[in-house]
Short mmCIF file of C-alpha atoms in Angstrom, two decimals:
data_model
loop_
_atom_site.label_atom_id
_atom_site.label_comp_id
_atom_site.label_asym_id
_atom_site.label_seq_id
_atom_site.Cartn_x
_atom_site.Cartn_y
_atom_site.Cartn_z
CA MET A 23 -5.42 -0.40 24.41
CA SER A 24 -5.97 3.25 25.35
CA GLU A 25 -6.69 5.93 22.76
CA VAL A 26 -3.35 7.55 23.60
CA THR A 27 -1.47 4.31 22.89
CA ARG A 28 -3.45 3.63 19.73
CA SER A 29 -2.76 7.14 18.42
CA LEU A 30 0.95 6.80 19.22
CA LEU A 31 1.22 3.48 17.39
CA GLN A 32 -0.60 4.90 14.37
CA ARG A 33 1.81 7.85 14.20
CA TRP A 34 4.82 5.55 14.48
CA GLY A 35 3.38 3.24 11.84
CA ALA A 36 2.74 6.12 9.46
CA SER A 37 6.28 7.39 10.00
CA PHE A 38 7.75 3.95 9.29
CA ARG A 39 5.71 3.57 6.11
CA ARG A 40 6.88 6.97 4.88
CA GLY A 41 10.49 5.98 5.53
CA ALA A 42 10.08 2.62 3.78
CA ASP A 43 8.38 4.27 0.81
CA PHE A 44 11.20 6.83 0.50
CA ASP A 45 13.71 4.00 0.85
CA SER A 46 12.14 1.80 -1.85
CA TRP A 47 11.76 4.81 -4.16
CA GLY A 48 15.44 5.73 -3.81
CA GLN A 49 14.84 9.00 -1.96
CA LEU A 50 17.62 8.20 0.49
CA VAL A 51 17.98 11.57 2.21
CA GLU A 52 14.27 11.61 3.06
CA ALA A 53 14.38 7.95 4.15
CA ILE A 54 17.34 8.57 6.46
CA ASP A 55 15.61 11.58 8.04
CA GLU A 56 12.37 9.64 8.60
CA TYR A 57 14.17 6.61 10.06
CA GLN A 58 16.31 8.73 12.38
CA ILE A 59 13.41 10.82 13.67
CA LEU A 60 11.34 7.71 14.35
CA ALA A 61 14.29 5.93 15.99
CA ARG A 62 14.75 8.87 18.39
CA HIS A 63 11.07 8.78 19.36
CA LEU A 64 11.23 5.03 19.94
CA GLN A 65 14.44 5.17 21.98
CA LYS A 66 12.93 7.88 24.17
CA GLU A 67 9.88 5.68 24.81
CA ALA A 68 12.02 2.58 25.40
CA GLN A 69 14.02 4.42 28.07
CA ALA A 70 11.02 6.06 29.75
CA GLN A 71 10.32 5.33 33.40
CA HIS A 72 7.42 2.96 34.08
CA ASN A 73 5.15 5.73 35.42
CA ASN A 74 5.74 7.84 32.33
CA SER A 75 5.10 5.18 29.71
CA GLU A 76 2.06 3.64 28.09
CA PHE A 77 3.94 0.37 27.53
CA THR A 78 5.06 -2.64 29.55
CA GLU A 79 8.75 -3.40 30.09
CA GLU A 80 8.54 -6.21 27.54
CA GLN A 81 6.96 -3.89 24.98
CA LYS A 82 9.64 -1.28 25.63
CA LYS A 83 12.32 -3.87 24.87
CA THR A 84 10.64 -4.50 21.51
CA ILE A 85 10.46 -0.75 20.88
CA GLY A 86 14.17 -0.46 21.59
CA LYS A 87 14.97 -3.29 19.17
CA ILE A 88 12.92 -1.66 16.43
CA ALA A 89 14.75 1.64 17.02
CA THR A 90 18.09 -0.17 16.68
CA CYS A 91 17.01 -1.73 13.38
CA LEU A 92 15.98 1.67 12.04
CA GLU A 93 19.36 3.08 13.05
CA LEU A 94 21.10 0.19 11.29
CA ARG A 95 19.16 0.80 8.09
CA SER A 96 19.85 4.53 8.30
CA ALA A 97 23.56 3.87 8.76
CA ALA A 98 23.55 1.45 5.82
CA LEU A 99 22.04 4.11 3.57
CA GLN A 100 24.88 6.47 4.49
CA SER A 101 27.63 3.87 4.05
CA THR A 102 29.68 3.23 0.93
CA GLN A 103 30.46 -0.31 2.09
CA SER A 104 27.94 -2.85 0.83
CA GLN A 105 29.19 -6.09 2.36
CA GLU A 106 27.59 -5.52 5.75
CA GLU A 107 24.55 -3.53 4.75
CA PHE A 108 21.33 -3.83 6.69
CA LYS A 109 19.06 -3.97 3.66
CA LEU A 110 15.50 -2.75 3.21
CA GLU A 111 14.52 -6.39 2.65
CA ASP A 112 15.87 -7.18 6.12
CA LEU A 113 13.77 -4.41 7.59
CA LYS A 114 10.69 -5.69 5.74
CA LYS A 115 11.00 -9.11 7.34
CA LEU A 116 10.76 -7.81 10.90
CA GLU A 117 7.47 -9.13 12.24
CA PRO A 118 7.66 -6.95 15.43
CA ILE A 119 7.51 -3.83 13.29
CA ARG A 120 4.30 -4.88 11.54
CA CYS A 121 2.52 -6.30 14.55
CA PHE A 122 3.61 -3.67 17.04
CA PHE A 123 2.68 -0.59 15.08
CA CYS A 124 -0.80 -1.75 14.13
CA PRO A 125 -2.78 -4.96 14.77
CA PHE A 126 -4.20 -4.79 11.22
CA SER A 127 -0.70 -5.12 9.81
CA CYS A 128 -0.33 -8.59 11.36
CA ARG A 129 -2.74 -9.80 8.73
CA ARG A 130 -0.68 -11.47 6.06
CA ILE A 131 -0.44 -9.90 2.65
CA LEU A 132 0.85 -12.57 0.35
CA ALA A 133 3.94 -12.34 -1.79
CA PRO A 134 3.59 -13.33 -5.44
CA GLY A 135 2.98 -17.07 -5.74
CA GLU A 136 2.26 -17.68 -2.05
CA GLU A 137 -1.50 -17.81 -2.44
CA GLU A 138 -1.14 -20.43 -5.14
CA ASN A 139 0.07 -22.86 -2.49
CA LEU A 140 -2.95 -22.36 -0.26
CA GLU A 141 -6.05 -24.46 -0.65
CA PHE A 142 -9.24 -22.46 -0.80
CA GLU A 143 -12.38 -22.33 -2.86
CA GLU A 144 -13.43 -19.44 -5.03
CA ASP A 145 -16.19 -18.91 -7.50
CA GLU A 146 -15.08 -20.25 -10.89
CA GLU A 147 -16.12 -17.11 -12.64
CA GLU A 148 -13.82 -15.00 -10.49
CA GLY A 149 -10.72 -17.04 -11.11
CA GLY A 150 -8.36 -19.29 -9.24
CA ALA A 151 -5.33 -18.64 -7.11
CA GLY A 152 -3.01 -15.75 -7.49
CA ALA A 153 -1.40 -12.96 -5.55
CA GLY A 154 -1.31 -9.25 -5.21
CA SER A 155 1.57 -6.92 -5.87
CA PRO A 156 4.66 -6.92 -3.68
CA ASP A 157 4.26 -3.85 -1.49
CA SER A 158 7.05 -1.46 -0.60
CA PHE A 159 6.89 -3.11 2.78
CA PRO A 160 5.17 -6.42 3.37
CA ALA A 161 2.03 -5.60 5.32
CA ARG A 162 0.77 -2.15 4.53
CA VAL A 163 -2.00 -0.50 6.49
CA PRO A 164 -4.95 0.93 4.50
CA GLY A 165 -4.96 4.71 4.37
CA THR A 166 -1.38 5.45 3.27
CA LEU A 167 -2.35 8.31 0.95
CA LEU A 168 0.14 10.99 -0.06
CA PRO A 169 -0.51 14.72 -0.58
CA ARG A 170 -0.49 16.44 -3.95
CA LEU A 171 2.95 17.36 -5.29
CA PRO A 172 3.95 21.02 -5.64
CA SER A 173 2.89 22.44 -8.98
CA GLU A 174 5.43 23.24 -11.69
CA PRO A 175 4.90 25.64 -14.60
CA GLY A 176 3.75 23.79 -17.71
CA MET A 177 3.42 20.48 -15.84
CA THR A 178 0.24 18.51 -15.16
CA LEU A 179 -0.77 16.82 -11.92
CA LEU A 180 -3.50 14.18 -11.79
CA THR A 181 -6.04 13.54 -9.05
CA ILE A 182 -7.96 10.27 -9.41
CA ARG A 183 -11.11 9.94 -7.37
CA ILE A 184 -11.90 6.28 -6.76
CA GLU A 185 -15.67 6.30 -6.54
CA LYS A 186 -16.73 2.65 -6.43
CA ILE A 187 -16.07 -0.84 -7.76
CA GLY A 188 -18.71 -3.26 -8.99
CA LEU A 189 -18.53 -6.83 -7.64
CA LYS A 190 -21.27 -9.44 -7.55
CA ASP A 191 -20.33 -10.35 -3.94
CA ALA A 192 -19.53 -6.80 -2.81
CA GLY A 193 -21.34 -7.20 0.51
CA GLN A 194 -19.18 -10.16 1.53
CA CYS A 195 -15.82 -8.36 1.27
CA ILE A 196 -14.19 -7.69 4.64
CA ASP A 197 -12.10 -4.54 5.15
CA PRO A 198 -11.77 -3.89 1.40
CA TYR A 199 -9.28 -1.34 0.14
CA ILE A 200 -7.42 -0.55 -3.08
CA THR A 201 -3.67 -0.40 -3.65
CA VAL A 202 -2.69 2.12 -6.31
CA SER A 203 0.66 1.95 -8.10
CA VAL A 204 2.22 3.32 -11.27
CA LYS A 205 4.33 0.83 -13.24
CA ASP A 206 6.44 0.91 -16.35
CA LEU A 207 6.23 -1.77 -19.05
CA ASN A 208 8.51 -4.03 -16.97
CA GLY A 209 6.34 -3.74 -13.89
CA ILE A 210 8.77 -1.43 -12.06
CA ASP A 211 7.33 1.21 -9.71
CA LEU A 212 7.51 4.75 -11.03
CA THR A 213 6.00 6.34 -7.92
CA PRO A 214 5.45 5.34 -4.28
CA VAL A 215 2.64 2.84 -3.76
CA GLN A 216 -0.50 4.16 -2.05
CA ASP A 217 -3.41 2.44 -0.31
CA THR A 218 -6.91 3.81 0.12
CA PRO A 219 -8.61 3.69 3.49
CA VAL A 220 -11.00 0.80 4.00
CA ALA A 221 -14.15 1.30 1.89
CA SER A 222 -16.73 3.75 3.20
CA ARG A 223 -19.71 1.48 2.53
CA LYS A 224 -21.02 -1.52 0.61
CA GLU A 225 -24.30 -1.35 -1.23
CA ASP A 226 -25.85 -3.91 -3.58
CA THR A 227 -23.13 -4.86 -6.07
CA TYR A 228 -20.85 -1.92 -5.25
CA VAL A 229 -18.08 -1.19 -2.78
CA HIS A 230 -17.90 2.59 -2.35
CA PHE A 231 -14.64 4.45 -1.61
CA ASN A 232 -15.07 8.09 -2.69
CA VAL A 233 -11.43 8.90 -2.02
CA ASP A 234 -8.87 10.97 -3.94
CA ILE A 235 -5.47 9.61 -5.02
CA GLU A 236 -2.81 12.18 -5.91
CA LEU A 237 -0.47 10.88 -8.60
CA GLN A 238 3.07 11.26 -7.25
CA LYS A 239 4.62 12.34 -10.53
CA HIS A 240 3.80 14.96 -13.13
CA VAL A 241 2.02 13.36 -16.06
CA GLU A 242 4.61 14.64 -18.53
CA LYS A 243 7.36 12.86 -16.60
CA LEU A 244 5.83 9.39 -16.83
CA THR A 245 7.66 6.99 -19.13
CA LYS A 246 6.09 5.81 -22.37
CA GLY A 247 3.91 2.76 -21.83
CA ALA A 248 3.34 3.39 -18.12
CA ALA A 249 0.05 2.42 -16.49
CA ILE A 250 -1.77 3.14 -13.25
CA PHE A 251 -2.83 -0.05 -11.44
CA PHE A 252 -5.67 -0.52 -8.97
CA GLU A 253 -5.61 -3.75 -6.92
CA PHE A 254 -8.76 -4.54 -4.93
CA LYS A 255 -7.84 -6.30 -1.68
CA HIS A 256 -9.89 -7.80 1.12
CA TYR A 257 -9.34 -9.79 4.30
CA LYS A 258 -10.06 -13.52 4.49
CA PRO A 259 -10.64 -14.38 8.17
CA LYS A 260 -10.61 -18.18 7.73
CA LYS A 261 -7.24 -18.04 6.01
CA ARG A 262 -6.03 -15.06 8.05
CA PHE A 263 -4.51 -13.15 5.19
CA THR A 264 -5.28 -10.18 2.99
CA SER A 265 -5.80 -11.23 -0.60
CA THR A 266 -6.00 -9.49 -3.95
CA LYS A 267 -9.42 -10.21 -5.45
CA CYS A 268 -8.99 -8.48 -8.81
CA PHE A 269 -7.23 -5.59 -10.47
CA ALA A 270 -7.71 -2.87 -13.07
CA PHE A 271 -5.39 -0.50 -14.84
CA MET A 272 -5.47 2.74 -16.76
CA GLU A 273 -3.01 3.55 -19.53
CA MET A 274 -1.60 6.96 -20.36
CA ASP A 275 -3.93 7.63 -23.29
CA GLU A 276 -6.85 7.27 -20.88
CA ILE A 277 -5.73 10.21 -18.75
CA LYS A 278 -8.50 12.71 -19.52
CA PRO A 279 -10.56 14.94 -17.24
CA GLY A 280 -13.92 13.56 -16.18
CA PRO A 281 -15.44 10.16 -15.33
CA ILE A 282 -14.09 6.86 -16.61
CA VAL A 283 -14.97 3.19 -16.03
CA ILE A 284 -12.30 0.54 -16.46
CA GLU A 285 -12.53 -3.24 -16.70
CA LEU A 286 -11.65 -5.68 -13.93
CA TYR A 287 -9.19 -8.52 -14.47
CA LYS A 288 -8.52 -11.81 -12.73
CA LYS A 289 -5.59 -12.09 -10.37
CA PRO A 290 -2.65 -12.48 -10.13
CA THR A 291 -1.94 -8.88 -11.01
CA ASP A 292 -0.15 -8.76 -14.34
CA PHE A 293 1.89 -5.57 -14.21
CA LYS A 294 3.41 -6.32 -17.63
CA ARG A 295 -0.09 -6.61 -19.15
CA LYS A 296 0.69 -9.71 -21.21
CA LYS A 297 -1.79 -12.35 -19.93
CA LEU A 298 -4.98 -10.51 -19.10
CA GLN A 299 -8.25 -12.28 -18.32
CA LEU A 300 -11.46 -10.42 -17.57
CA LEU A 301 -12.84 -11.07 -14.10
CA THR A 302 -16.42 -11.48 -15.26
CA LYS A 303 -18.66 -11.13 -18.30
CA LYS A 304 -21.08 -9.06 -16.23
CA PRO A 305 -21.02 -5.25 -16.65
CA LEU A 306 -19.05 -4.57 -13.45
CA TYR A 307 -16.26 -1.99 -13.46
CA LEU A 308 -14.04 0.28 -11.42
CA HIS A 309 -15.54 3.78 -11.49
CA LEU A 310 -13.09 6.70 -11.41
CA HIS A 311 -13.15 10.45 -11.91
CA GLN A 312 -10.05 12.31 -13.10
CA THR A 313 -9.07 15.91 -12.45
CA LEU A 314 -6.07 17.48 -14.18
CA HIS A 315 -4.21 20.39 -12.55
CA LYS A 316 -1.93 22.52 -14.75
CA GLU A 317 -0.33 25.89 -14.20
#
């Protein structure tokens, strides 16, 4: 795959993820715009002459089909008739979208409960089977970070720097990244889900990220009892899926400027925070640094 093609697929993939995030968050105008812009780009490529395209005829057929699906979803968002809607869930199920935009996205990210049906061995201390959070579309690509929101007078924005996470088998984790989400007491998303890039390095018992996450809501606007979740994920080549290894969370009373370390819990991720089990008795934590911005 040429660098031109790779760059094009990455841009398309990023555009699709933005649209799906807007869609799942209920920002329908933004979702429609993103879907329509991407659909136009894809249709143009699908109709390009062979000498002017980076793709084979078969690939261009797939591109055209994806464009049609995006147009269907966009039309559904603008329609008042629900009986024939092309739903976001339908869009999520489209394997060509995930595999075509980025090879990484063909790695399976399991839905809740799926991993429990797979046979694999894990260290007893780090827990049995479980699953990560349902993402706003099924196979997200690491690096879907969002910019800081515009400031508002009297309102506070939060930047969380994910520095590192302590794991006894840190060096064995393949393509590790962290999914960050903000949930209410019922486990419902309060902001778009974000994923860090793959870790910058692994050293001893630490996986280092050193990446900033911009909270996509002013702190004052978060509902009572909300929490910020951090799910550590890594790729399992033998099983060919991306799995959640552990998770951590930070509650609203822990939002304070400066460094903080938070405990790691066994999967599956418990967004309602009712059945929590520590991952290990060893002093291993998620290391964060918080910066508050207020006008």
